Short mmCIF file of C-alpha atoms in Angstrom, two decimals:
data_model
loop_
_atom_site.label_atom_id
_atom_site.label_comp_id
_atom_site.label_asym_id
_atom_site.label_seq_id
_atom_site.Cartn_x
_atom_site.Cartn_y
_atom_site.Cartn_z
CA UNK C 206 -79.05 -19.60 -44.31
CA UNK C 207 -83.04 -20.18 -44.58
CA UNK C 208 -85.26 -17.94 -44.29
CA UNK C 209 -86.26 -19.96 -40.90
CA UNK C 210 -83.23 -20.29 -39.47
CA UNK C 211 -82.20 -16.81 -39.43
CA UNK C 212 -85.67 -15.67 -38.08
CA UNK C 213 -84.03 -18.45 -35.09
CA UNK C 214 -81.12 -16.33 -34.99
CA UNK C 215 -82.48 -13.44 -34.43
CA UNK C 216 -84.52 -14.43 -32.03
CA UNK C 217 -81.93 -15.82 -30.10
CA UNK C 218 -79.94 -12.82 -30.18
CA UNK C 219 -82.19 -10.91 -28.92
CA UNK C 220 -82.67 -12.97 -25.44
CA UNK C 221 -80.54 -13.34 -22.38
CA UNK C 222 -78.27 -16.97 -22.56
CA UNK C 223 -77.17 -16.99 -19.22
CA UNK C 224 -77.92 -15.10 -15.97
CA UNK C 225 -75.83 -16.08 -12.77
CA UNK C 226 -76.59 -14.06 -9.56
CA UNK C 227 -74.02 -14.17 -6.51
CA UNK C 228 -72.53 -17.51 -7.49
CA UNK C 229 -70.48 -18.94 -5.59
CA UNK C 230 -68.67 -22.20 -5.16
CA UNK C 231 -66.66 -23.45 -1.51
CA UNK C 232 -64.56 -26.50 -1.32
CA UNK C 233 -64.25 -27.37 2.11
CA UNK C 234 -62.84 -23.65 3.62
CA UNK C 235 -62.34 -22.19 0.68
CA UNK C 236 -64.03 -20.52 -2.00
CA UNK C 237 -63.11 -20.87 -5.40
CA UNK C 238 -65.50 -18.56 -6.79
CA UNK C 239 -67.36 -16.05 -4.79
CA UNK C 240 -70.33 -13.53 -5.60
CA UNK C 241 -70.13 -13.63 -9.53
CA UNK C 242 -73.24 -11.79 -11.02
CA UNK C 243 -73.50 -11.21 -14.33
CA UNK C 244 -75.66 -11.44 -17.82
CA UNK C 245 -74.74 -13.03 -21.11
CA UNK C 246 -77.03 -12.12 -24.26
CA UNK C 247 -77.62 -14.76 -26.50
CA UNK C 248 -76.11 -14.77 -29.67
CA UNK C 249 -72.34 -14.28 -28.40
CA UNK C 250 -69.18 -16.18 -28.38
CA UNK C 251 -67.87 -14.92 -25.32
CA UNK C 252 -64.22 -16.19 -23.64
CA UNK C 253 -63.85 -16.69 -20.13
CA UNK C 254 -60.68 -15.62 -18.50
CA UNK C 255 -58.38 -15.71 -15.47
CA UNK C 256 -55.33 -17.07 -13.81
CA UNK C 257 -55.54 -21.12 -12.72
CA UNK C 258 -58.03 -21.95 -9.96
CA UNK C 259 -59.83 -18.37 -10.29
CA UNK C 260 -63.17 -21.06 -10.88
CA UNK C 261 -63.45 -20.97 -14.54
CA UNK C 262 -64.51 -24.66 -14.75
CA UNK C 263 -66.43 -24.73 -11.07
CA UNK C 264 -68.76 -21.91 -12.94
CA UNK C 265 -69.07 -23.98 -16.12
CA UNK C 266 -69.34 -26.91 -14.79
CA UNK C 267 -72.38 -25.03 -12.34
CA UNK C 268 -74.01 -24.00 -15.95
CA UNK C 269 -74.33 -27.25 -17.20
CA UNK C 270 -75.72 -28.85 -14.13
CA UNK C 271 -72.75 -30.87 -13.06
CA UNK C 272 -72.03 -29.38 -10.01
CA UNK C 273 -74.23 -27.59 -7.10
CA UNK C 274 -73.60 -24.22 -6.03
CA UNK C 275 -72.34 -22.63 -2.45
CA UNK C 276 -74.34 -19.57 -2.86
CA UNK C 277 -76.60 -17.76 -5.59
CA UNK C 278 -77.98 -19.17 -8.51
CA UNK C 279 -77.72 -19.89 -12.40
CA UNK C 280 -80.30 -19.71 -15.18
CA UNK C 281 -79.91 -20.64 -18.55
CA UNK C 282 -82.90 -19.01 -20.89
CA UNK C 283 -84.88 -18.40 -17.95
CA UNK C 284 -84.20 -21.78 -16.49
CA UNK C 285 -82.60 -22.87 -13.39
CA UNK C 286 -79.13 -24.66 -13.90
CA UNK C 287 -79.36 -28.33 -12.86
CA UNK C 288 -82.64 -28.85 -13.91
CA UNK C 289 -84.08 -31.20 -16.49
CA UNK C 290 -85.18 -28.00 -19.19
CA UNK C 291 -81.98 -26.44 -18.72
CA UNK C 292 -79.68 -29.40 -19.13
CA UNK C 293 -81.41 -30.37 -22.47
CA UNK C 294 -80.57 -26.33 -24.10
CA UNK C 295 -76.49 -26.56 -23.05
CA UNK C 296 -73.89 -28.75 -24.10
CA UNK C 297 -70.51 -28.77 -21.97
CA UNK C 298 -67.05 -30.24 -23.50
CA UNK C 299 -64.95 -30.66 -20.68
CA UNK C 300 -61.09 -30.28 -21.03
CA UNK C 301 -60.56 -34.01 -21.22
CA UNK C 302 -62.34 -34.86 -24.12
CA UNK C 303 -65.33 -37.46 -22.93
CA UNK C 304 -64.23 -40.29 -26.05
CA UNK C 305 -63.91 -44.08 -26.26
CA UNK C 306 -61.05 -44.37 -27.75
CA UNK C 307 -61.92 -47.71 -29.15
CA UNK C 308 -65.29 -46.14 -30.77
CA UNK C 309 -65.23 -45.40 -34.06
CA UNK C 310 -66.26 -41.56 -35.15
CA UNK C 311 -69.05 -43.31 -36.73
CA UNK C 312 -69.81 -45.43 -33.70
CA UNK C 313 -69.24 -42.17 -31.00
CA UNK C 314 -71.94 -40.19 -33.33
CA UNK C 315 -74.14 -42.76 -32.85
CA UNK C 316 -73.61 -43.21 -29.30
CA UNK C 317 -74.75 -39.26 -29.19
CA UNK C 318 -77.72 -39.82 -31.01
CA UNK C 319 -79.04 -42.27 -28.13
CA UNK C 320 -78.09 -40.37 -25.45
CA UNK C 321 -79.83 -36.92 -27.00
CA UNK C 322 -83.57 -37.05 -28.21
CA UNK C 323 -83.37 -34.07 -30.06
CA UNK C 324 -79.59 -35.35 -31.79
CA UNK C 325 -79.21 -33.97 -35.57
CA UNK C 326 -77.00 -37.04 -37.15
CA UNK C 327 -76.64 -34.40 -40.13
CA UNK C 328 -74.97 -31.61 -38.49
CA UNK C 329 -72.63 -33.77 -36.14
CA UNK C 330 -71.62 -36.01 -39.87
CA UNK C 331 -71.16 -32.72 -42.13
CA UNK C 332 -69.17 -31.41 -38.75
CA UNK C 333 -66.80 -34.64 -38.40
CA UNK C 334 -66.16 -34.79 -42.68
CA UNK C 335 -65.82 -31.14 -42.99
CA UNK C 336 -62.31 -31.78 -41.02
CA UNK C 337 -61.57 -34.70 -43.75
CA UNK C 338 -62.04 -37.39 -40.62
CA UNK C 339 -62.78 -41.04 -42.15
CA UNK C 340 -66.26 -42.08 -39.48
CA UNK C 341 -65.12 -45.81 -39.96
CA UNK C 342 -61.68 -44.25 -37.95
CA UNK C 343 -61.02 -45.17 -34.53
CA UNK C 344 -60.56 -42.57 -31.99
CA UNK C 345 -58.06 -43.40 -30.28
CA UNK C 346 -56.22 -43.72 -33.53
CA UNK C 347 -56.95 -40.02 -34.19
CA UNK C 348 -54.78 -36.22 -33.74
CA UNK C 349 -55.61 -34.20 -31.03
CA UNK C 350 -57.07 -31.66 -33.48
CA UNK C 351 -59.39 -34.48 -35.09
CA UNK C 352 -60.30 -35.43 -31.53
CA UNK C 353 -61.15 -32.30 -30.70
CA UNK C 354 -63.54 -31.87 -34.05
CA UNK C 355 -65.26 -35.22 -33.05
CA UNK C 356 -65.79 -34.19 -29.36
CA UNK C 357 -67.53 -30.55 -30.55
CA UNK C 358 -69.59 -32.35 -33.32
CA UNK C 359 -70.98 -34.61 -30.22
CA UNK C 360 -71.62 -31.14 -28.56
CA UNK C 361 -73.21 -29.70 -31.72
CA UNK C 362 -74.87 -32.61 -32.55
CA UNK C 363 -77.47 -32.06 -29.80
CA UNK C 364 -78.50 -28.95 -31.03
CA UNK C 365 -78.08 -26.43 -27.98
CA UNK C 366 -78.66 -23.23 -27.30
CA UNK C 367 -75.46 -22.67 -25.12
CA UNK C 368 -72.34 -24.41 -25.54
CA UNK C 369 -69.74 -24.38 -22.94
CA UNK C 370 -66.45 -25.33 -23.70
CA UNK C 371 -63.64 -25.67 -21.48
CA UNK C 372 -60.22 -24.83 -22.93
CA UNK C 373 -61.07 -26.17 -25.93
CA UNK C 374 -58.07 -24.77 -27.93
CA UNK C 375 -55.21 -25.46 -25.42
CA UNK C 376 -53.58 -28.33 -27.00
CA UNK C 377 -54.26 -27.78 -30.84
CA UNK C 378 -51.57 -26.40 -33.05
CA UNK C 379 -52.15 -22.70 -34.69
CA UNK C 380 -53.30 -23.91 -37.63
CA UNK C 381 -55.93 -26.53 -36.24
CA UNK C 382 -56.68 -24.39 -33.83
CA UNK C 383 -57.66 -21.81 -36.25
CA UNK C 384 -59.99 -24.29 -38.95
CA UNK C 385 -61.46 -25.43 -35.47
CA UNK C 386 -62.59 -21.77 -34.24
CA UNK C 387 -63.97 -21.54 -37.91
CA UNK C 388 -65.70 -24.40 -38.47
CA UNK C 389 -67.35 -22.85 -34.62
CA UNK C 390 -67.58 -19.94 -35.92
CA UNK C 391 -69.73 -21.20 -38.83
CA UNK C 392 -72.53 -23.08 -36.73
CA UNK C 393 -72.93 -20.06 -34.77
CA UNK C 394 -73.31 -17.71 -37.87
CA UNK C 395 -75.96 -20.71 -38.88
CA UNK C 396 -77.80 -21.05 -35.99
CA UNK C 397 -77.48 -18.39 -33.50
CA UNK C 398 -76.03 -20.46 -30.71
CA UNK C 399 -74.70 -18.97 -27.76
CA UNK C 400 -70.67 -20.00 -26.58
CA UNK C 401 -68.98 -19.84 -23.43
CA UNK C 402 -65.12 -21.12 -23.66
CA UNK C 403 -62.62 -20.57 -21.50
CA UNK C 404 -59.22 -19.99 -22.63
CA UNK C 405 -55.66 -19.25 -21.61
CA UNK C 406 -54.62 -17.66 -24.66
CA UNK C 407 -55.66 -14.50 -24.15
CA UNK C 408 -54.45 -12.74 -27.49
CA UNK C 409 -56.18 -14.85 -29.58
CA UNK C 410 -59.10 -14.03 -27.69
CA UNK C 411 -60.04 -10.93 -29.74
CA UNK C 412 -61.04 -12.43 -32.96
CA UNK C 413 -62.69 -15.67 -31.98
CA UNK C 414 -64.60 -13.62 -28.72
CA UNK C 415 -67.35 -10.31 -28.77
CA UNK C 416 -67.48 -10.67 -25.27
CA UNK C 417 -65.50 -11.13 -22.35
CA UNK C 418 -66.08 -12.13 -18.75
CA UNK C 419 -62.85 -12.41 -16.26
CA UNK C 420 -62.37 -14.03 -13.17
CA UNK C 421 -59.50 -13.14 -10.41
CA UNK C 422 -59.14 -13.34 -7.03
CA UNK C 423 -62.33 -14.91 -6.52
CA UNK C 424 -64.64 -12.65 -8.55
CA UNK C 425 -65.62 -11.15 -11.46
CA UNK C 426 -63.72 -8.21 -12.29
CA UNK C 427 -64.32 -7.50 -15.95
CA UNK C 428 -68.03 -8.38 -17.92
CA UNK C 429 -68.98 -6.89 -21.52
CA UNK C 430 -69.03 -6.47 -25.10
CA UNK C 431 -65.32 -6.69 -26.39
CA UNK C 432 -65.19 -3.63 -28.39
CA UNK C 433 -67.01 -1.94 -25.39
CA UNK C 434 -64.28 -3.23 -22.66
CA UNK C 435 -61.48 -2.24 -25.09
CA UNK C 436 -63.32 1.44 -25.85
CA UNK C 437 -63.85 2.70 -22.38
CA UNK C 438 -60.02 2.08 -21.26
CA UNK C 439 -56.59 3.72 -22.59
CA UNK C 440 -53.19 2.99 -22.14
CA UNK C 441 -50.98 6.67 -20.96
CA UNK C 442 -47.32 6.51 -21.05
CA UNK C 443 -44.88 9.50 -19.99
CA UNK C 444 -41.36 10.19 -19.00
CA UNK C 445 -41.26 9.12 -14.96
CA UNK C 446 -39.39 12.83 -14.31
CA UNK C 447 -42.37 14.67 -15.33
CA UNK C 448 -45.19 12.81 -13.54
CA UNK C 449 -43.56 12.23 -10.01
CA UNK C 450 -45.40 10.37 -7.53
CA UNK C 451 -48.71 12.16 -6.03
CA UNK C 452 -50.38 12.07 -2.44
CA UNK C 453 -52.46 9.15 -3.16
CA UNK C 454 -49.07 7.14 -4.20
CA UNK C 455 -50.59 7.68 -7.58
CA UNK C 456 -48.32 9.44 -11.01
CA UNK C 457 -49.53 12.58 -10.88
CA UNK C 458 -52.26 13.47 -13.42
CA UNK C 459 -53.90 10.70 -12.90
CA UNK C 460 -56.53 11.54 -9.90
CA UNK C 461 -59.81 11.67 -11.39
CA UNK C 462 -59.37 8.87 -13.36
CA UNK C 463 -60.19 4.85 -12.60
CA UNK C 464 -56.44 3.53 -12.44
CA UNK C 465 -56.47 -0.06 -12.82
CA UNK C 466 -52.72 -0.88 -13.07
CA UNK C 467 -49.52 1.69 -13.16
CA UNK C 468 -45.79 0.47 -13.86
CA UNK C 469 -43.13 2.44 -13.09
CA UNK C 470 -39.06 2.61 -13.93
CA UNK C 471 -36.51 4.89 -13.71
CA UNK C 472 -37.11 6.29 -17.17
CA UNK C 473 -41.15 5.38 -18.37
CA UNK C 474 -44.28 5.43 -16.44
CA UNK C 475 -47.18 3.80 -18.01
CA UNK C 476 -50.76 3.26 -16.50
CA UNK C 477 -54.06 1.28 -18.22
CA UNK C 478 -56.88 3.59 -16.90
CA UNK C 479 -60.38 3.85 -17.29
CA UNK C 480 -60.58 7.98 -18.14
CA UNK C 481 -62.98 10.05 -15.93
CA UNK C 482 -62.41 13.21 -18.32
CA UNK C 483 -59.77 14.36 -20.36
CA UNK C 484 -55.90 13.46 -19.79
CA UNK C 485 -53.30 15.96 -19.49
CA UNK C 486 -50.94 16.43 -21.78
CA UNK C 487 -47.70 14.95 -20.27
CA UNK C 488 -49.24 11.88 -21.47
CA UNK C 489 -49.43 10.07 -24.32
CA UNK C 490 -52.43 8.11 -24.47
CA UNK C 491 -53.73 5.17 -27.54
CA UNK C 492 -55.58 2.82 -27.75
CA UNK C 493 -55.32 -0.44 -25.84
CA UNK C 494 -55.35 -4.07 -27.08
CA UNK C 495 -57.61 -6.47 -25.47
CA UNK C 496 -54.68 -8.36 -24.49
CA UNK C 497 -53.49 -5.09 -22.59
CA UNK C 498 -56.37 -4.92 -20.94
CA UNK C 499 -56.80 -8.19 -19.87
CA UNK C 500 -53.09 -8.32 -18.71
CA UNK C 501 -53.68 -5.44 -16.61
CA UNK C 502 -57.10 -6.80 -14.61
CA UNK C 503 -55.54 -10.10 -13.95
CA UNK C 504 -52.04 -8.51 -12.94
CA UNK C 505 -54.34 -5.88 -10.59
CA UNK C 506 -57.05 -8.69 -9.25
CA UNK C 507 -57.75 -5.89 -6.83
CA UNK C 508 -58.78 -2.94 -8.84
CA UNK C 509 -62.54 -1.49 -9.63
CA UNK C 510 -64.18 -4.41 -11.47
CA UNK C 511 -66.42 -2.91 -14.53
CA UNK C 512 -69.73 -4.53 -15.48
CA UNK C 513 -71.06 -3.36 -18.78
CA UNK C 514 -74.62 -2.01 -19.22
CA UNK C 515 -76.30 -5.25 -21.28
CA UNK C 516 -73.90 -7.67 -18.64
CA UNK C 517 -75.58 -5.64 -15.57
CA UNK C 518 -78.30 -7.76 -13.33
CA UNK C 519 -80.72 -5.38 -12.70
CA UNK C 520 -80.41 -4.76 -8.77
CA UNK C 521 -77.35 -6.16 -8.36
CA UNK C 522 -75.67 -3.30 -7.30
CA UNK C 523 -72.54 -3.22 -9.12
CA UNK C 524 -71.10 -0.55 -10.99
CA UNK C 525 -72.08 0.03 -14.09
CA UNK C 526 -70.86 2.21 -16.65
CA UNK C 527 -72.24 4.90 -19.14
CA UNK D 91 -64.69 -11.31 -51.29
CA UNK D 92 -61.79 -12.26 -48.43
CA UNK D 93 -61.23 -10.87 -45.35
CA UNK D 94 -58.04 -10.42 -43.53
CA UNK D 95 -58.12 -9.79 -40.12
CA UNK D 96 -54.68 -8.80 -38.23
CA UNK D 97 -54.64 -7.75 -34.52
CA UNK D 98 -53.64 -4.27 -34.68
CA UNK D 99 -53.97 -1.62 -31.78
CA UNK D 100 -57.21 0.61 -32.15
CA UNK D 101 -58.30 -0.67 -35.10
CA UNK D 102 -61.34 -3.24 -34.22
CA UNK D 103 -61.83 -6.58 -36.37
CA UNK D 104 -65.47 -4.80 -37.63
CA UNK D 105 -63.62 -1.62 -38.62
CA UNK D 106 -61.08 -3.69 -40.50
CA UNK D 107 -63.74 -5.44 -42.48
CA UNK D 108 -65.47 -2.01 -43.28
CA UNK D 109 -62.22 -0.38 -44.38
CA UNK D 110 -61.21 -3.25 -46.69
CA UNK D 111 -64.90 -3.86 -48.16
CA UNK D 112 -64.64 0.37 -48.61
CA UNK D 113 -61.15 -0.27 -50.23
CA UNK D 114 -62.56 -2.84 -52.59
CA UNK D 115 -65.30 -0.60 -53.36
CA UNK D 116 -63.13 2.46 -54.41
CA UNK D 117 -60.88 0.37 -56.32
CA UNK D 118 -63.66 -1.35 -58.28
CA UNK D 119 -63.12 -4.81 -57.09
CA UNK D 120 -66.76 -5.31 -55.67
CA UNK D 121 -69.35 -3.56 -57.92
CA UNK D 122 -73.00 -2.12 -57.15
CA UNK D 123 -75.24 -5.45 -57.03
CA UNK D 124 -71.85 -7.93 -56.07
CA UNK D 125 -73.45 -9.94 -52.56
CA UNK D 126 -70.61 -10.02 -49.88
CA UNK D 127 -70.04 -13.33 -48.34
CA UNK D 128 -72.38 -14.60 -45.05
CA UNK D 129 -71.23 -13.92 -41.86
CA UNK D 130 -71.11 -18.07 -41.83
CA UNK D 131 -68.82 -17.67 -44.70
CA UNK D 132 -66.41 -15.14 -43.45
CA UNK D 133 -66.58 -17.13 -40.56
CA UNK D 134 -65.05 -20.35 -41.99
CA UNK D 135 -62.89 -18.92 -44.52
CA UNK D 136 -61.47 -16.13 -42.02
CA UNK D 137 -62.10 -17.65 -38.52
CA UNK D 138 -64.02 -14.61 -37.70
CA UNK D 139 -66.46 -13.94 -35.16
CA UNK D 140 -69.71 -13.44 -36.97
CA UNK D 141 -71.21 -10.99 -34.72
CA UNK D 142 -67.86 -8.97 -35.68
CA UNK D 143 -69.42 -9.41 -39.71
CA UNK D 144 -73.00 -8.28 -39.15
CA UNK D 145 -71.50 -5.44 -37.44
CA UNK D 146 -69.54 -4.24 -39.96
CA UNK D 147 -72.35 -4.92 -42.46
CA UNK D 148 -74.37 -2.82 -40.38
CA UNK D 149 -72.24 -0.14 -40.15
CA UNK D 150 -71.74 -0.59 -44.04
CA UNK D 151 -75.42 -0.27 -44.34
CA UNK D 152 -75.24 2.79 -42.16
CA UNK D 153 -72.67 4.63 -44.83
CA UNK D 154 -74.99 3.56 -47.87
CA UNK D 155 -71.83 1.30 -49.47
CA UNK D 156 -73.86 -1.46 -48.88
CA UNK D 157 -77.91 -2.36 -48.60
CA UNK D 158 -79.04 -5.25 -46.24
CA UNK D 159 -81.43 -6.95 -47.64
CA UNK D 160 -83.46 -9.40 -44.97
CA UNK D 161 -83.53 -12.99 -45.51
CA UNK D 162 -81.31 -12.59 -48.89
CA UNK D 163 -78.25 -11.05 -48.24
CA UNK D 164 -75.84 -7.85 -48.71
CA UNK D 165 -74.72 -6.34 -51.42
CA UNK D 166 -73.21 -3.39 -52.98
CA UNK D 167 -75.25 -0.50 -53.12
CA UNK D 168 -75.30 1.52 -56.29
CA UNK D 169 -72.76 4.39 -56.34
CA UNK D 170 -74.25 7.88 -54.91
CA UNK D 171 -74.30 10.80 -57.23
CA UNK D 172 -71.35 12.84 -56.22
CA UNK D 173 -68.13 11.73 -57.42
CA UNK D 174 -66.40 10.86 -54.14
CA UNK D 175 -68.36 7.67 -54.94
CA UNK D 176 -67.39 6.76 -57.93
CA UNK D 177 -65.03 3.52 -58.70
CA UNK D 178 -61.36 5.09 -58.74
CA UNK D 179 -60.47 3.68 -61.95
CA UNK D 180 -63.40 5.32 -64.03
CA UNK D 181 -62.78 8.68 -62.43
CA UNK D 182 -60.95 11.48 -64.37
CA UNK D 183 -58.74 12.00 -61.83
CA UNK D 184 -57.70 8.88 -62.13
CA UNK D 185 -57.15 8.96 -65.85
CA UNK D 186 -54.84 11.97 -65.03
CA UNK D 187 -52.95 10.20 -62.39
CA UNK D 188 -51.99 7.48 -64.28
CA UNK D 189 -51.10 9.82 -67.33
CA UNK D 190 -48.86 11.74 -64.74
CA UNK D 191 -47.36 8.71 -63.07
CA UNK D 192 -46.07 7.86 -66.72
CA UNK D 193 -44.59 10.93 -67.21
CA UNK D 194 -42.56 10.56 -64.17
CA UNK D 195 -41.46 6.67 -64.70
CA UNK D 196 -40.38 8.25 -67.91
CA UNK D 197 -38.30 10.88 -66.46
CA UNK D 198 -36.20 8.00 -64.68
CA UNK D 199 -38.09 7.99 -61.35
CA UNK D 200 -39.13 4.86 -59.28
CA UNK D 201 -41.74 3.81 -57.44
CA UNK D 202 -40.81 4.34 -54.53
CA UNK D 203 -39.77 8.18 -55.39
CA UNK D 204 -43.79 8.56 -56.96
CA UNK D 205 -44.88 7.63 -53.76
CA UNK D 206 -42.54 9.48 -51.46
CA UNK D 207 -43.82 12.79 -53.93
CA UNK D 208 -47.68 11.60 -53.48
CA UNK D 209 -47.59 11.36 -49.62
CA UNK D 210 -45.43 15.34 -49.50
CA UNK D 211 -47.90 17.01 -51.91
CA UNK D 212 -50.93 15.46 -49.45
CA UNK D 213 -48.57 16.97 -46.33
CA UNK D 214 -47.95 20.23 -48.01
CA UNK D 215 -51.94 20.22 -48.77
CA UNK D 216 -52.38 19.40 -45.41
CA UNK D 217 -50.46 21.74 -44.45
CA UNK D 218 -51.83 24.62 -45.95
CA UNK D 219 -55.01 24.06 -45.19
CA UNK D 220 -54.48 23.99 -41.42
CA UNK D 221 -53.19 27.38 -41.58
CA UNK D 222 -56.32 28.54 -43.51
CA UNK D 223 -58.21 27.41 -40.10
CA UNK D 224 -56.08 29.23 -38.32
CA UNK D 225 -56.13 32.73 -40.24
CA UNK D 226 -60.15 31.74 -40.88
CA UNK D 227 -60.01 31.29 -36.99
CA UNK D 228 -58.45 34.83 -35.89
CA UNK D 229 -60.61 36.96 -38.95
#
């Protein structure tokens, strides 16, 4: 890395990607996403969760100026969403892959580089051969993980500061799927771009994500730093007999405490909580995995949503914890 | 330098990094002055998250194993004075583990057995130790 490029970096790190204040998006009666308000620094490769038709694509899709909003607004580095200076710093790679098939890589670069005034033919090339893909190849003639590699070095290729990508893993095989999120990973280490992706698979989210932002039920119940999110929750198990039901309808021992989802059987009761103080003894309590956790706030779309400090819109009045 | 990054409860990606790169430290793998890969590296060698690299490296930084130097890179800092620092294979102790462990291969034992008598002399150590709290505790 220059010495240039990782003064970019840091710069970019340091800056907020993507603000979105009470978003929301109606189709005819109903909303598909309603009063989402959070903050995404720049600099982070953050997943976007939550069940089918929660509005993960009607938000990006809002981000990258392809679609109006219902209610609130989003800005991208300061700028509104929609507009002409916003549309030129993201890139968006919808789930259907936007390729002539009867392009060749060679010819679908260079179809990028008219389209994009500020196009680097260098990256997008060293991209596409980096995944051994001939540029004299047709594209419809190619796998879905090649595909895939063309379609993000078209996104890369115009050199933005946020990328959104819409389930861009979901039909790759473990293996492609893994040289894809690395050859990602690497232009991000490079050049300090900022990623939105929504994903299904949620336990591969951990690695590839350092943030996390989940959608259910309409809103946004979970917004923050991964390590942050996984941190400030724990998972309690105990024998059902010795923490019988409570007043509240709650396992007793648990009052005090942000419950977000309990499960209960004849022999175990477990619970994923967010601790207001220390946990009695009865339980036993580790260390959950982000998968857990995530599992949990889609499974409870009802409980307390939690909105991290550095995700927080100032006067937004959400909770916000620490 | 390679990184191997399993999901495993409680144990972030960042602190996995920082464990091995201390492990590879203490076992004389990477010596003071070795440069540990770029986040971009680790990132497509190891599919990881570079964010989840600097902050190990920082935290590395933080514990004086490593020194990150701006605009060049990070490397292995030079070993601090007390022992505990030291590379594992130049340290005495070392020398007289390795004379004991042939002493007991010798004597018929296996691997498996040296191991099983390593992990109850650190319990019994443990052990006693706790109980000096204790007693320390009530004086």
């Amino acid at each position: 890395m220059s010495a240039a490029t990782a003064a970019t970096a840091v710069q970019n790190r340091e800056r907020t990607a993507l603000e979105v204040t009470g978003l929301g998006r109606r189709y005819g009666r109903r909303w598909v996403l309603r009063d989402a308000t959070f903050r995404l620094p720049a600099g982070r490769v953050c997943g976007l969760v939550g069940p089918n038709g929660a509005g993960k694509t009607t938000m990006l899709e809002i981000i990258a100026g392809l679609r109006g909003a219902t209610a609130g607004e989003a800005r991208v580095f300061g700028e509104l969403a929609g507009g002409t200076p916003a549309r030129r710093r993201v890139s968006f790679l919808p789930q259907e892959k936007p390729l002539f098939p009867r392009f060749t890589v060679a010819e679908t670069l260079r179809a990028g580089r008219e389209l994009n005034p500020g196009w680097d033919q260098d990256l997008a090339e060293d991209f596409v051969r980096a995944g051994s893909i001939d540029l004299d190849a047709r594209v419809g003639r190619l796998s879905g993980g090649q595909r895939t590699r063309v379609a993000l070095a078209v996104a890369l290729g115009k050199r933005p500061d946020l990328v959104l990508l819409d389930e861009p893993l979901a039909d790759l095989d473990p293996l492609v799927r893994r040289q894809t999120v690395a050859a990602l990973l690497g232009e991000v280490a490079e050049r300090g771009i900022t990623v939105l992706l929504s994903s299904h698979l949620v336990a591969e989210l951990d690695t590839l994500c350092d943030y996390l932002l989940l959608v259910a039920g309409g809103g946004l119940r979970l917004a923050g730093d991964v390590d942050e999110i996984i941190s400030v929750h724990r998972r309690l198990s105990a024998p059902t007999d010795r923490v019988p039901t409570g007043p509240g309808g709650l396992p007793t021992g648990l009052e005090g405490h942000t419950v977000v989802e309990t499960h209960r059987d004849r022999h175990h009761t477990t619970a994923l909580i967010r601790p207001g103080g220390p946990v009695g003894e009865v339980w036993e309590s580790i260390a959950p995995t982000l998968e857990e956790v995530v599992l949990a706030y889609l499974e409870q779309s009802d409980s307390a949503p939690l909105i991290s400090p550095d995700s927080h819109v100032p006067g937004a009045g959400r909770e916000v914890v620490k | 330098m390679r990184y191997y990054i399993e999901r495993r409860r409680g144990v972030a990606a960042y602190q996995q990094i920082v464990e091995q790169t201390k492990r590879a430290v203490r076992a004389g793998v990477l010596k003071p002055g070795d440069r540990l890969p770029t986040a971009r590296e680790v990132a497509e060698t190891c599919a990881v998250n570079p964010n989840t690299t600097l902050k190990a490296y920082r935290e590395l930084d933080r514990d004086g194993v490593v020194e990150l130097r701006q605009g060049v890179g990070t490397f292995i800092a030079a070993p601090a004075a007390d022992r505990g620092h030291e590379p594992a294979a130049q340290s005495p102790l070392y020398a007289e583990l390795a004379q004991w462990i042939g002493r007991a291969l010798a004597a018929g034992l296996v691997e498996e057995d040296v191991r099983d008598m390593v992990e109850l002399a650190l319990h019994a150590d443990r052990t006693v130790r706790r109980a000096g709290e204790r007693d320390g505790g009530r004086a």
